[in-house]
């Protein structure tokens, strides 16, 4: 099962490298927490064309397209995929809705309405967290609550 974020359609398909100095502090902080929980964050074009970010359940890999740094959406993209990682932790081997006391933001509505049924609820949670002003702190808190550190 693959879960992906696709805010817009086709993005650059050329390989780009992102230097660690260009990765902002919030992104790095969240990446470190994900790594501590056994997730691998890849700064590379995701294997599903046209996506900015992607979470692969079977391999616990998060892909972040380097173009998101140029677009200024690197942190929201990683937050979104991190919520899917927490949903995976909560569900064991599948994504499960988290017990969050958050209402979906009207700003996020257009992004998750294109999905159907349960997938819509899963995406609504990810988009809702990504639009919060404290999104990084909230995401780290969610990961701590639902995930176990790798041995």
PDB file of C-alpha atoms in Angstrom:
ATOM      1  CA  UNK A   1       0.000   0.000   0.000  1.00  0.00           C
ATOM      2  CA  UNK A   2       1.328   3.434  -0.919  1.00  0.00           C
ATOM      3  CA  UNK A   3       0.028   6.681   0.499  1.00  0.00           C
ATOM      4  CA  UNK A   4       1.007   9.861  -1.277  1.00  0.00           C
ATOM      5  CA  UNK A   5       0.579  13.589  -1.213  1.00  0.00           C
ATOM      6  CA  UNK A   6       0.002  15.285  -4.528  1.00  0.00           C
ATOM      7  CA  UNK A   7      -0.774  18.969  -4.103  1.00  0.00           C
ATOM      8  CA  UNK A   8      -0.243  19.715  -7.764  1.00  0.00           C
ATOM      9  CA  UNK A   9       0.262  17.653 -10.849  1.00  0.00           C
ATOM     10  CA  UNK A  10       3.553  16.929 -12.568  1.00  0.00           C
ATOM     11  CA  UNK A  11       6.676  18.163 -10.840  1.00  0.00           C
ATOM     12  CA  UNK A  12      10.256  18.184 -11.994  1.00  0.00           C
ATOM     13  CA  UNK A  13      11.508  14.726 -12.841  1.00  0.00           C
ATOM     14  CA  UNK A  14      15.197  15.625 -12.956  1.00  0.00           C
ATOM     15  CA  UNK A  15      17.348  14.328 -10.122  1.00  0.00           C
ATOM     16  CA  UNK A  16      18.289  17.070  -7.699  1.00  0.00           C
ATOM     17  CA  UNK A  17      20.532  16.991  -4.693  1.00  0.00           C
ATOM     18  CA  UNK A  18      19.661  18.932  -1.582  1.00  0.00           C
ATOM     19  CA  UNK A  19      22.548  20.022   0.589  1.00  0.00           C
ATOM     20  CA  UNK A  20      22.068  19.617   4.300  1.00  0.00           C
ATOM     21  CA  UNK A  21      22.738  23.330   4.743  1.00  0.00           C
ATOM     22  CA  UNK A  22      19.619  24.145   2.698  1.00  0.00           C
ATOM     23  CA  UNK A  23      17.384  21.917   4.788  1.00  0.00           C
ATOM     24  CA  UNK A  24      15.668  24.083   7.365  1.00  0.00           C
ATOM     25  CA  UNK A  25      15.791  23.432  11.092  1.00  0.00           C
ATOM     26  CA  UNK A  26      12.168  22.275  11.439  1.00  0.00           C
ATOM     27  CA  UNK A  27      12.583  19.802   8.600  1.00  0.00           C
ATOM     28  CA  UNK A  28      15.786  18.423  10.134  1.00  0.00           C
ATOM     29  CA  UNK A  29      14.215  18.149  13.578  1.00  0.00           C
ATOM     30  CA  UNK A  30      11.250  16.180  12.246  1.00  0.00           C
ATOM     31  CA  UNK A  31      13.513  14.018  10.080  1.00  0.00           C
ATOM     32  CA  UNK A  32      15.582  13.082  13.161  1.00  0.00           C
ATOM     33  CA  UNK A  33      12.471  12.067  15.113  1.00  0.00           C
ATOM     34  CA  UNK A  34      11.252   9.927  12.208  1.00  0.00           C
ATOM     35  CA  UNK A  35      14.646   8.229  11.968  1.00  0.00           C
ATOM     36  CA  UNK A  36      14.571   7.460  15.706  1.00  0.00           C
ATOM     37  CA  UNK A  37      11.287   5.611  15.100  1.00  0.00           C
ATOM     38  CA  UNK A  38      12.750   3.536  12.279  1.00  0.00           C
ATOM     39  CA  UNK A  39      11.492   5.530   9.299  1.00  0.00           C
ATOM     40  CA  UNK A  40      13.825   6.385   6.442  1.00  0.00           C
ATOM     41  CA  UNK A  41      13.454   9.846   4.903  1.00  0.00           C
ATOM     42  CA  UNK A  42      14.634  10.033   1.291  1.00  0.00           C
ATOM     43  CA  UNK A  43      15.279  13.421  -0.288  1.00  0.00           C
ATOM     44  CA  UNK A  44      14.662  12.225  -3.827  1.00  0.00           C
ATOM     45  CA  UNK A  45      11.967  12.129  -6.455  1.00  0.00           C
ATOM     46  CA  UNK A  46       9.265   9.750  -5.158  1.00  0.00           C
ATOM     47  CA  UNK A  47       8.646   6.530  -7.093  1.00  0.00           C
ATOM     48  CA  UNK A  48       5.093   7.710  -7.871  1.00  0.00           C
ATOM     49  CA  UNK A  49       5.196  10.383 -10.551  1.00  0.00           C
ATOM     50  CA  UNK A  50       3.682  13.788  -9.822  1.00  0.00           C
ATOM     51  CA  UNK A  51       3.943  13.659  -6.039  1.00  0.00           C
ATOM     52  CA  UNK A  52       5.676  15.983  -3.619  1.00  0.00           C
ATOM     53  CA  UNK A  53       5.822  13.399  -0.851  1.00  0.00           C
ATOM     54  CA  UNK A  54       5.083   9.726  -0.395  1.00  0.00           C
ATOM     55  CA  UNK A  55       4.917   7.265   2.491  1.00  0.00           C
ATOM     56  CA  UNK A  56       5.553   3.613   1.646  1.00  0.00           C
ATOM     57  CA  UNK A  57       3.992   1.366   4.275  1.00  0.00           C
ATOM     58  CA  UNK A  58       5.863  -1.805   3.333  1.00  0.00           C
ATOM     59  CA  UNK A  59       9.335  -0.264   3.688  1.00  0.00           C
ATOM     60  CA  UNK A  60       8.672   2.529   6.232  1.00  0.00           C
ATOM     61  CA  UNK A  61      10.174   4.980   3.754  1.00  0.00           C
ATOM     62  CA  UNK A  62       9.151   8.587   3.316  1.00  0.00           C
ATOM     63  CA  UNK A  63      10.053  10.216   0.033  1.00  0.00           C
ATOM     64  CA  UNK A  64      10.302  13.998  -0.241  1.00  0.00           C
ATOM     65  CA  UNK A  65      10.706  15.484  -3.698  1.00  0.00           C
ATOM     66  CA  UNK A  66      13.576  18.028  -3.596  1.00  0.00           C
ATOM     67  CA  UNK A  67      11.443  20.513  -5.546  1.00  0.00           C
ATOM     68  CA  UNK A  68       9.446  21.182  -2.341  1.00  0.00           C
ATOM     69  CA  UNK A  69      12.411  23.143  -0.979  1.00  0.00           C
ATOM     70  CA  UNK A  70      12.275  25.518  -3.950  1.00  0.00           C
ATOM     71  CA  UNK A  71       8.495  25.776  -3.591  1.00  0.00           C
ATOM     72  CA  UNK A  72       8.738  26.543   0.138  1.00  0.00           C
ATOM     73  CA  UNK A  73       6.581  23.561   1.136  1.00  0.00           C
ATOM     74  CA  UNK A  74       9.212  21.154   2.466  1.00  0.00           C
ATOM     75  CA  UNK A  75       8.011  21.290   6.077  1.00  0.00           C
ATOM     76  CA  UNK A  76       4.276  20.889   5.288  1.00  0.00           C
ATOM     77  CA  UNK A  77       5.128  17.987   2.969  1.00  0.00           C
ATOM     78  CA  UNK A  78       7.190  16.182   5.614  1.00  0.00           C
ATOM     79  CA  UNK A  79       4.541  16.896   8.269  1.00  0.00           C
ATOM     80  CA  UNK A  80       1.867  15.359   6.031  1.00  0.00           C
ATOM     81  CA  UNK A  81       3.873  12.191   5.413  1.00  0.00           C
ATOM     82  CA  UNK A  82       4.843  12.037   9.111  1.00  0.00           C
ATOM     83  CA  UNK A  83       1.166  11.945  10.059  1.00  0.00           C
ATOM     84  CA  UNK A  84       0.810   8.934   7.754  1.00  0.00           C
ATOM     85  CA  UNK A  85       3.803   7.388   9.554  1.00  0.00           C
ATOM     86  CA  UNK A  86       2.021   7.896  12.902  1.00  0.00           C
ATOM     87  CA  UNK A  87      -1.171   6.419  11.409  1.00  0.00           C
ATOM     88  CA  UNK A  88       0.926   3.403  10.410  1.00  0.00           C
ATOM     89  CA  UNK A  89       2.323   3.102  13.956  1.00  0.00           C
ATOM     90  CA  UNK A  90      -1.221   3.231  15.339  1.00  0.00           C
ATOM     91  CA  UNK A  91      -2.490   0.600  12.910  1.00  0.00           C
ATOM     92  CA  UNK A  92       0.364  -1.868  13.080  1.00  0.00           C
ATOM     93  CA  UNK A  93       0.604  -2.874   9.444  1.00  0.00           C
ATOM     94  CA  UNK A  94      -1.983  -0.505   7.966  1.00  0.00           C
ATOM     95  CA  UNK A  95      -2.981   3.126   8.353  1.00  0.00           C
ATOM     96  CA  UNK A  96      -5.420   3.859  11.151  1.00  0.00           C
ATOM     97  CA  UNK A  97      -7.116   7.097  12.107  1.00  0.00           C
ATOM     98  CA  UNK A  98      -5.516   8.806  15.083  1.00  0.00           C
ATOM     99  CA  UNK A  99      -7.385  10.062  18.115  1.00  0.00           C
ATOM    100  CA  UNK A 100      -6.859  13.765  17.456  1.00  0.00           C
ATOM    101  CA  UNK A 101      -9.072  16.536  18.735  1.00  0.00           C
ATOM    102  CA  UNK A 102      -8.717  18.588  15.559  1.00  0.00           C
ATOM    103  CA  UNK A 103     -11.298  19.673  13.042  1.00  0.00           C
ATOM    104  CA  UNK A 104     -10.242  19.773   9.400  1.00  0.00           C
ATOM    105  CA  UNK A 105      -9.323  23.261   8.282  1.00  0.00           C
ATOM    106  CA  UNK A 106     -11.430  24.794   5.505  1.00  0.00           C
ATOM    107  CA  UNK A 107      -8.077  25.539   3.789  1.00  0.00           C
ATOM    108  CA  UNK A 108      -7.299  21.816   3.654  1.00  0.00           C
ATOM    109  CA  UNK A 109     -10.723  20.744   2.403  1.00  0.00           C
ATOM    110  CA  UNK A 110     -10.028  20.900  -1.363  1.00  0.00           C
ATOM    111  CA  UNK A 111      -7.003  18.633  -0.978  1.00  0.00           C
ATOM    112  CA  UNK A 112      -8.687  15.680   0.713  1.00  0.00           C
ATOM    113  CA  UNK A 113     -12.134  15.843  -0.891  1.00  0.00           C
ATOM    114  CA  UNK A 114     -10.837  14.152  -4.048  1.00  0.00           C
ATOM    115  CA  UNK A 115     -10.305  10.953  -2.054  1.00  0.00           C
ATOM    116  CA  UNK A 116     -13.110   8.529  -1.222  1.00  0.00           C
ATOM    117  CA  UNK A 117     -14.325   6.751   1.913  1.00  0.00           C
ATOM    118  CA  UNK A 118     -11.724   5.808   4.529  1.00  0.00           C
ATOM    119  CA  UNK A 119      -8.840   7.196   2.466  1.00  0.00           C
ATOM    120  CA  UNK A 120     -10.514  10.610   2.651  1.00  0.00           C
ATOM    121  CA  UNK A 121     -10.495  10.483   6.462  1.00  0.00           C
ATOM    122  CA  UNK A 122      -6.843   9.378   6.508  1.00  0.00           C
ATOM    123  CA  UNK A 123      -5.856  12.235   4.183  1.00  0.00           C
ATOM    124  CA  UNK A 124      -8.045  14.744   6.048  1.00  0.00           C
ATOM    125  CA  UNK A 125      -6.053  14.082   9.222  1.00  0.00           C
ATOM    126  CA  UNK A 126      -2.733  14.572   7.446  1.00  0.00           C
ATOM    127  CA  UNK A 127      -3.863  17.785   5.747  1.00  0.00           C
ATOM    128  CA  UNK A 128      -5.407  19.053   8.993  1.00  0.00           C
ATOM    129  CA  UNK A 129      -2.179  18.634  10.956  1.00  0.00           C
ATOM    130  CA  UNK A 130      -0.110  20.129   8.140  1.00  0.00           C
ATOM    131  CA  UNK A 131      -2.195  23.344   8.255  1.00  0.00           C
ATOM    132  CA  UNK A 132      -1.794  23.886  12.020  1.00  0.00           C
ATOM    133  CA  UNK A 133       0.417  26.808  13.116  1.00  0.00           C
ATOM    134  CA  UNK A 134       2.281  24.457  15.500  1.00  0.00           C
ATOM    135  CA  UNK A 135       2.436  21.646  12.933  1.00  0.00           C
ATOM    136  CA  UNK A 136       6.003  20.480  13.639  1.00  0.00           C
ATOM    137  CA  UNK A 137       5.619  20.358  17.424  1.00  0.00           C
ATOM    138  CA  UNK A 138       2.212  18.709  17.049  1.00  0.00           C
ATOM    139  CA  UNK A 139       3.563  16.108  14.626  1.00  0.00           C
ATOM    140  CA  UNK A 140       6.469  15.251  16.921  1.00  0.00           C
ATOM    141  CA  UNK A 141       4.010  14.894  19.811  1.00  0.00           C
ATOM    142  CA  UNK A 142       1.823  12.596  17.671  1.00  0.00           C
ATOM    143  CA  UNK A 143       4.819  10.459  16.678  1.00  0.00           C
ATOM    144  CA  UNK A 144       5.873  10.153  20.334  1.00  0.00           C
ATOM    145  CA  UNK A 145       2.346   9.102  21.282  1.00  0.00           C
ATOM    146  CA  UNK A 146       1.827   6.459  18.590  1.00  0.00           C
ATOM    147  CA  UNK A 147       5.258   5.136  17.612  1.00  0.00           C
ATOM    148  CA  UNK A 148       7.906   3.069  19.392  1.00  0.00           C
ATOM    149  CA  UNK A 149      11.598   3.772  19.029  1.00  0.00           C
ATOM    150  CA  UNK A 150      13.563   1.256  17.001  1.00  0.00           C
ATOM    151  CA  UNK A 151      15.761  -1.073  19.081  1.00  0.00           C
TER     152      UNK A 151
END
